[in-house]
Short mmCIF file of C-alpha atoms in Angstrom, two decimals:
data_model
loop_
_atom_site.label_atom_id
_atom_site.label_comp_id
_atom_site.label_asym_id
_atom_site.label_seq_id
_atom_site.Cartn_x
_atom_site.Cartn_y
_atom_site.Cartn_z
CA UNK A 24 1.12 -20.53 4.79
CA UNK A 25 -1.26 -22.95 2.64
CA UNK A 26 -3.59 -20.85 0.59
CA UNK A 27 -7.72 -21.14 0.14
CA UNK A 28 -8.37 -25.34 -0.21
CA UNK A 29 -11.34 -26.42 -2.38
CA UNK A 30 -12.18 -30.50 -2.72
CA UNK A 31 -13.02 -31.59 -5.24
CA UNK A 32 -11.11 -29.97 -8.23
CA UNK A 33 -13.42 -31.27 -10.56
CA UNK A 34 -16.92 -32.94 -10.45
CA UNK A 35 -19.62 -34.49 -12.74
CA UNK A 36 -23.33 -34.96 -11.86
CA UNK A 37 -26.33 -35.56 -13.35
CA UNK A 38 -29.65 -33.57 -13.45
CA UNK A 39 -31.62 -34.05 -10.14
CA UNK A 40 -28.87 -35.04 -7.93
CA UNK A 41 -26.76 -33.35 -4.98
CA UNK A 42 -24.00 -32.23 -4.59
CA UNK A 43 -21.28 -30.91 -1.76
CA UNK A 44 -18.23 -28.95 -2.15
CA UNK A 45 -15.82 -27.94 0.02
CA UNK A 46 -13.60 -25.09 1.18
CA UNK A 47 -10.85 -24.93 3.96
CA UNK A 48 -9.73 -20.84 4.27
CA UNK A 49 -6.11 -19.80 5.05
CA UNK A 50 -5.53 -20.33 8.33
CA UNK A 51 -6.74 -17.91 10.79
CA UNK A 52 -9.03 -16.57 8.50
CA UNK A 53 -12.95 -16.37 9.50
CA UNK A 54 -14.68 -14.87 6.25
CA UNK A 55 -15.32 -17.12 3.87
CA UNK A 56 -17.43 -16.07 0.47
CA UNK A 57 -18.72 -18.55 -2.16
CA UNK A 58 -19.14 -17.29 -6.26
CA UNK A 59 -20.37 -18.96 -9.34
CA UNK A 60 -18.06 -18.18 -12.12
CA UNK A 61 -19.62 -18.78 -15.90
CA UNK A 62 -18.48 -17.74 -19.07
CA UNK A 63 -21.37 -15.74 -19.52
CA UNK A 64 -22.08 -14.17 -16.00
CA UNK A 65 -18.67 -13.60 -14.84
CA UNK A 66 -18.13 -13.70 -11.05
CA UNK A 67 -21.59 -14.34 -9.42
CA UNK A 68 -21.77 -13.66 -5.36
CA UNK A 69 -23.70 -16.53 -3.91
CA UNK A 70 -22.90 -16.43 0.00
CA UNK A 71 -21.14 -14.89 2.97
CA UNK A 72 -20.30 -16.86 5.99
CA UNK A 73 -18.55 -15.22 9.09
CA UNK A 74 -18.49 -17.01 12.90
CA UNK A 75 -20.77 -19.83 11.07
CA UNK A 76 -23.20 -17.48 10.42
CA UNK A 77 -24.60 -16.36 6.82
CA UNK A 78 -24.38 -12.79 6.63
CA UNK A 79 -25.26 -12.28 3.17
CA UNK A 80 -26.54 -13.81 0.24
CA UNK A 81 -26.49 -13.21 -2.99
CA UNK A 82 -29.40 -13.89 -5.60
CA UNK A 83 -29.80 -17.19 -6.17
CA UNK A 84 -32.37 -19.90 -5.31
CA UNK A 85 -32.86 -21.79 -2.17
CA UNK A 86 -31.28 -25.39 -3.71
CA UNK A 87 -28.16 -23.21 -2.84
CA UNK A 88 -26.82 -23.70 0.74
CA UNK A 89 -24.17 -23.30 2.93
CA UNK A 90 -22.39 -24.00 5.99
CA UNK A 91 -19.43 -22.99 7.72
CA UNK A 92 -17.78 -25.23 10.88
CA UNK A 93 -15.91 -22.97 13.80
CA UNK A 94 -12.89 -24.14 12.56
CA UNK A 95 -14.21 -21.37 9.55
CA UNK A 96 -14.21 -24.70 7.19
CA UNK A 97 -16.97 -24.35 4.74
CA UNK A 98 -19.26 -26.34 2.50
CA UNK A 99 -21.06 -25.14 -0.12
CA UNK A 100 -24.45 -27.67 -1.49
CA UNK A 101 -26.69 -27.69 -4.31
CA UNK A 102 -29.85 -29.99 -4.54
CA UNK A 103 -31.68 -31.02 -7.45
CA UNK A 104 -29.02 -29.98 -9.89
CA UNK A 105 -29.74 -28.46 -13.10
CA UNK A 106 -27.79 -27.83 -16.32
CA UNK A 107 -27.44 -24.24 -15.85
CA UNK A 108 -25.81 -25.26 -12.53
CA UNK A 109 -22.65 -26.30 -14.63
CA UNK A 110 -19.71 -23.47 -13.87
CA UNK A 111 -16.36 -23.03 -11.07
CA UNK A 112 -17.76 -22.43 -8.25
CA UNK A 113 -14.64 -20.35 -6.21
CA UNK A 114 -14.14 -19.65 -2.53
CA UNK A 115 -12.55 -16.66 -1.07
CA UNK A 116 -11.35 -16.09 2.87
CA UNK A 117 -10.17 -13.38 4.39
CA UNK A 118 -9.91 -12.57 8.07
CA UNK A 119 -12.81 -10.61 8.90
CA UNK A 120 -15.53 -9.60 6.91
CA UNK A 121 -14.59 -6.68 4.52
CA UNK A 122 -11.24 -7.06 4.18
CA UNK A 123 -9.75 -6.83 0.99
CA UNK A 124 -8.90 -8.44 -0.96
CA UNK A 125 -10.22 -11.86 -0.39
CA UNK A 126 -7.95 -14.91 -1.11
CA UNK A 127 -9.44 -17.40 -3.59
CA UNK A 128 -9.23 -20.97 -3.67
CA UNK A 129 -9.00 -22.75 -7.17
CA UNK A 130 -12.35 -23.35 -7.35
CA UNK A 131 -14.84 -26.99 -8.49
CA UNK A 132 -15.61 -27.57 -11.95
CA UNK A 133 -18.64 -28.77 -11.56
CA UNK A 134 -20.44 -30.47 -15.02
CA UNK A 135 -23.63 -31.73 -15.26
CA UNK A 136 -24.79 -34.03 -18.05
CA UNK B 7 -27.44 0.65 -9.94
CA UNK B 8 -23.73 -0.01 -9.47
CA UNK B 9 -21.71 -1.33 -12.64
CA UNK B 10 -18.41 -2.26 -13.54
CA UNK B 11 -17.31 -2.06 -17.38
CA UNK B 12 -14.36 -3.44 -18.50
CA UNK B 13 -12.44 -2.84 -21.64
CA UNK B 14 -11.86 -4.47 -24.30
CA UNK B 15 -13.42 -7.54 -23.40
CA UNK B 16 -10.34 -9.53 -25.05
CA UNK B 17 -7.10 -8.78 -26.58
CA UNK B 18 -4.31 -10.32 -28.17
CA UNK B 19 -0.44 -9.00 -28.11
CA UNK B 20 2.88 -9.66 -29.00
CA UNK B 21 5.70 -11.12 -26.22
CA UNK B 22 7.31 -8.07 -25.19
CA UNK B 23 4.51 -5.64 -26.24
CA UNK B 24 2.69 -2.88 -23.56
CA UNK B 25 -1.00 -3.39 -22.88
CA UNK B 26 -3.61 -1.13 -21.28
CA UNK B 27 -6.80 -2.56 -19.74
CA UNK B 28 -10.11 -0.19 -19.16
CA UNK B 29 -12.17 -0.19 -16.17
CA UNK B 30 -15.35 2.07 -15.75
CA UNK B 31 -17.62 2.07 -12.99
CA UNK B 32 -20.51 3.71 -11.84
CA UNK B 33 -19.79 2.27 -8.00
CA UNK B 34 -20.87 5.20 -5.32
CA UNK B 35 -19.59 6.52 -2.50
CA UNK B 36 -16.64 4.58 -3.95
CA UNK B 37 -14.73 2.80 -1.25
CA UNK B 38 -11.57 0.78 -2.84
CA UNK B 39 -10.72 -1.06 -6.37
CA UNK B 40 -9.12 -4.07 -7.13
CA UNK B 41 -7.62 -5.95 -9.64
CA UNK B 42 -7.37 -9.53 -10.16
CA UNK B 43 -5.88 -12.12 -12.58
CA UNK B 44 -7.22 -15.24 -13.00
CA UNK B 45 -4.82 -17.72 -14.92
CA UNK B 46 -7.28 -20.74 -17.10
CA UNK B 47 -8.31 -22.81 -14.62
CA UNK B 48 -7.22 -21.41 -11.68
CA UNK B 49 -9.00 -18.87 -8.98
CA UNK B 50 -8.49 -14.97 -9.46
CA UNK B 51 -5.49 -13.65 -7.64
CA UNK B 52 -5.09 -10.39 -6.22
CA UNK B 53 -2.82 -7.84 -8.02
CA UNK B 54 -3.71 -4.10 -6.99
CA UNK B 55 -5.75 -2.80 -4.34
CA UNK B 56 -6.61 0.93 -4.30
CA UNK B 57 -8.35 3.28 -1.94
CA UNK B 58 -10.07 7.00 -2.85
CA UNK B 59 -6.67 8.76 -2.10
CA UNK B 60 -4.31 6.48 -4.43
CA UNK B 61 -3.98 7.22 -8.31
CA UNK B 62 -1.02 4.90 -8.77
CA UNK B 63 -0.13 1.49 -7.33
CA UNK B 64 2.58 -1.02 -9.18
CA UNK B 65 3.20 -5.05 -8.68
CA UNK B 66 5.94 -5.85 -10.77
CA UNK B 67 5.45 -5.13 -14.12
CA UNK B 68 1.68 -4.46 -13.39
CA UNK B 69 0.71 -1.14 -12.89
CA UNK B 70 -2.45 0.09 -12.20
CA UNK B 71 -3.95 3.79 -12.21
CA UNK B 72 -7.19 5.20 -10.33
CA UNK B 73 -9.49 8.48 -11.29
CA UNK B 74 -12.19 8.61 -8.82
CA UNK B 75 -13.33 12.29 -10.50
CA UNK B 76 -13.86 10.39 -13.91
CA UNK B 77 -14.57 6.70 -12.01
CA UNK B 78 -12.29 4.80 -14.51
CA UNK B 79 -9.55 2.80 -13.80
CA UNK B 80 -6.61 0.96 -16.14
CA UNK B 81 -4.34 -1.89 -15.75
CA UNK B 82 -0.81 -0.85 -17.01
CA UNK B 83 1.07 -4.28 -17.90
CA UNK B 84 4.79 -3.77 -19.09
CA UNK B 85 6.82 -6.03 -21.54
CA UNK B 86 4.21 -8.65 -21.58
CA UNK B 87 5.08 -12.35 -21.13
CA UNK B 88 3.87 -15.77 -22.07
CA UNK B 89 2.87 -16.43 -18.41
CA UNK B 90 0.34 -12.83 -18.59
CA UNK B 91 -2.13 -14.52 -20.74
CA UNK B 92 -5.17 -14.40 -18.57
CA UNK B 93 -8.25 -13.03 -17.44
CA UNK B 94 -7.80 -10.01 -15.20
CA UNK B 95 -11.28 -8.88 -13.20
CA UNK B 96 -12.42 -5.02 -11.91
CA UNK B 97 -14.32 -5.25 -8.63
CA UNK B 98 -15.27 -1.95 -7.22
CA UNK B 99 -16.63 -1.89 -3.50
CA UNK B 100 -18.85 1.17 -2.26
CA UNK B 101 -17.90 2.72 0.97
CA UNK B 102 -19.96 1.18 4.06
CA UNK B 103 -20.77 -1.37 1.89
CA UNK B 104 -17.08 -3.58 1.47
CA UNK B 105 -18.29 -6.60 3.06
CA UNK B 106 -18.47 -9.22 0.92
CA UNK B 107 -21.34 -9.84 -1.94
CA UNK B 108 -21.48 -5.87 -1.85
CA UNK B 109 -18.62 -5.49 -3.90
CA UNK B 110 -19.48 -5.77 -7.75
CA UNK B 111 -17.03 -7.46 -10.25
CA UNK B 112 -16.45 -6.28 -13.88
CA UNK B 113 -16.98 -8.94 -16.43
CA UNK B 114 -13.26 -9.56 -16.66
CA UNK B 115 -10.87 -8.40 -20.48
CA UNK B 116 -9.12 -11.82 -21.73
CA UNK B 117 -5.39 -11.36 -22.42
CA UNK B 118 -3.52 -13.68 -24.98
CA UNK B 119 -0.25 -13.02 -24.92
CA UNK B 120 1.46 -14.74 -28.13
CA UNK B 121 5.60 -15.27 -29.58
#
């Protein structure tokens, strides 16, 4: 069974652009969660997505925003990038909400100069 | 608020050597506790996963212990290898609350595992 899928691996952007990352979740799963890893914050919960619905949200501004497909594909975006904005951002499925634990993908190294 | 400590935030052994990790937490009603190892690079994988009733649960070589009275936690990793240098994450998740973003994640302890 293929595991969590997250395109691309690794991403640069500038300040003020957008950008789009992806996430396909182990098959037959329909909960798929979205984190900011940094190496000072650790794991950082940005969003919840389950039946292509957000059901929660974690504290972060509004230039964060998701999506999820009913094939439970998911995209993650970010507008108006800014420095700080740099980290892996991770996905994790699993196949309903609050089941544990959640499978993660590999994550996007996203950089921006 | 809930918290998750983690302990010591890195450490460095010798090939062969026994290591302990330390988790705290502060996470209540207390629902379940997992730990995770993230290799550089790659996303955290799942090692243990323990409920209110379990005090001992083993992968491999990876053994992990629960106290819900004292709300601490350890990572138990025997005759360490090369391939164990990694992060390895605490996340706690409150009962009613497991869904997730309710779950809160320890700040991870950095293993280096050297020859």
């Amino acid at each position: 069974k293929a595991g969590v899928t997250q395109t691309p691996r690794y991403l640069i952007k500038t300040r003020g652009q957008q950008v789009t990352l992806s996430c396909s979740p182990i098959s037959g799963h329909r909960s798929v969660s979205w984190y900011q890893q940094t190496p000072g914050q650790g794991l950082q919960f940005l969003f919840e997505y389950f039946s292509e619905t957000q059901r929660n949200k974690g504290n972060f501004p509004g230039r964060f925003s998701g999506r999820q497909f009913s094939n439970s594909r998911s995209e993650m975006n970010v507008s108006t990038l800014e420095l700080g904005d740099s980290a892996l951002y991770l996905c994790a499925s699993s196949v309903d909400r609050g089941d544990q634990p959640q499978h993660f993908g590999d994550g996007t190294r996203l950089s921006i100069l | 608020k809930n918290q998750v400590e983690q302990s010591p935030q890195s450490l460095i052994i010798l090939e062969g050597k026994n290591c302990t990790l330390q988790c705290n937490y502060t996470v209540s009603p207390f629902s379940n506790l997992r730990w995770y190892k993230q290799d550089t690079g790659r996303g955290p994988v799942s090692l243990t996963i323990m409920t209110f009733s379990e005090n001992t649960k083993s992968n491999g070589r990876y053994t992990a212990t629960l106290d819900a009275d004292t709300k601490q936690s350890s990572l138990h990793i025997t005759a360490s290898q090369l391939s164990d240098s990694a992060s390895y994450i605490c996340v706690v998740s409150a009962f009613f609350n497991t869904n997730a973003g309710k779950s809160t994640f320890g700040d991870g302890t950095t293993l280096t595992v050297k020859p």
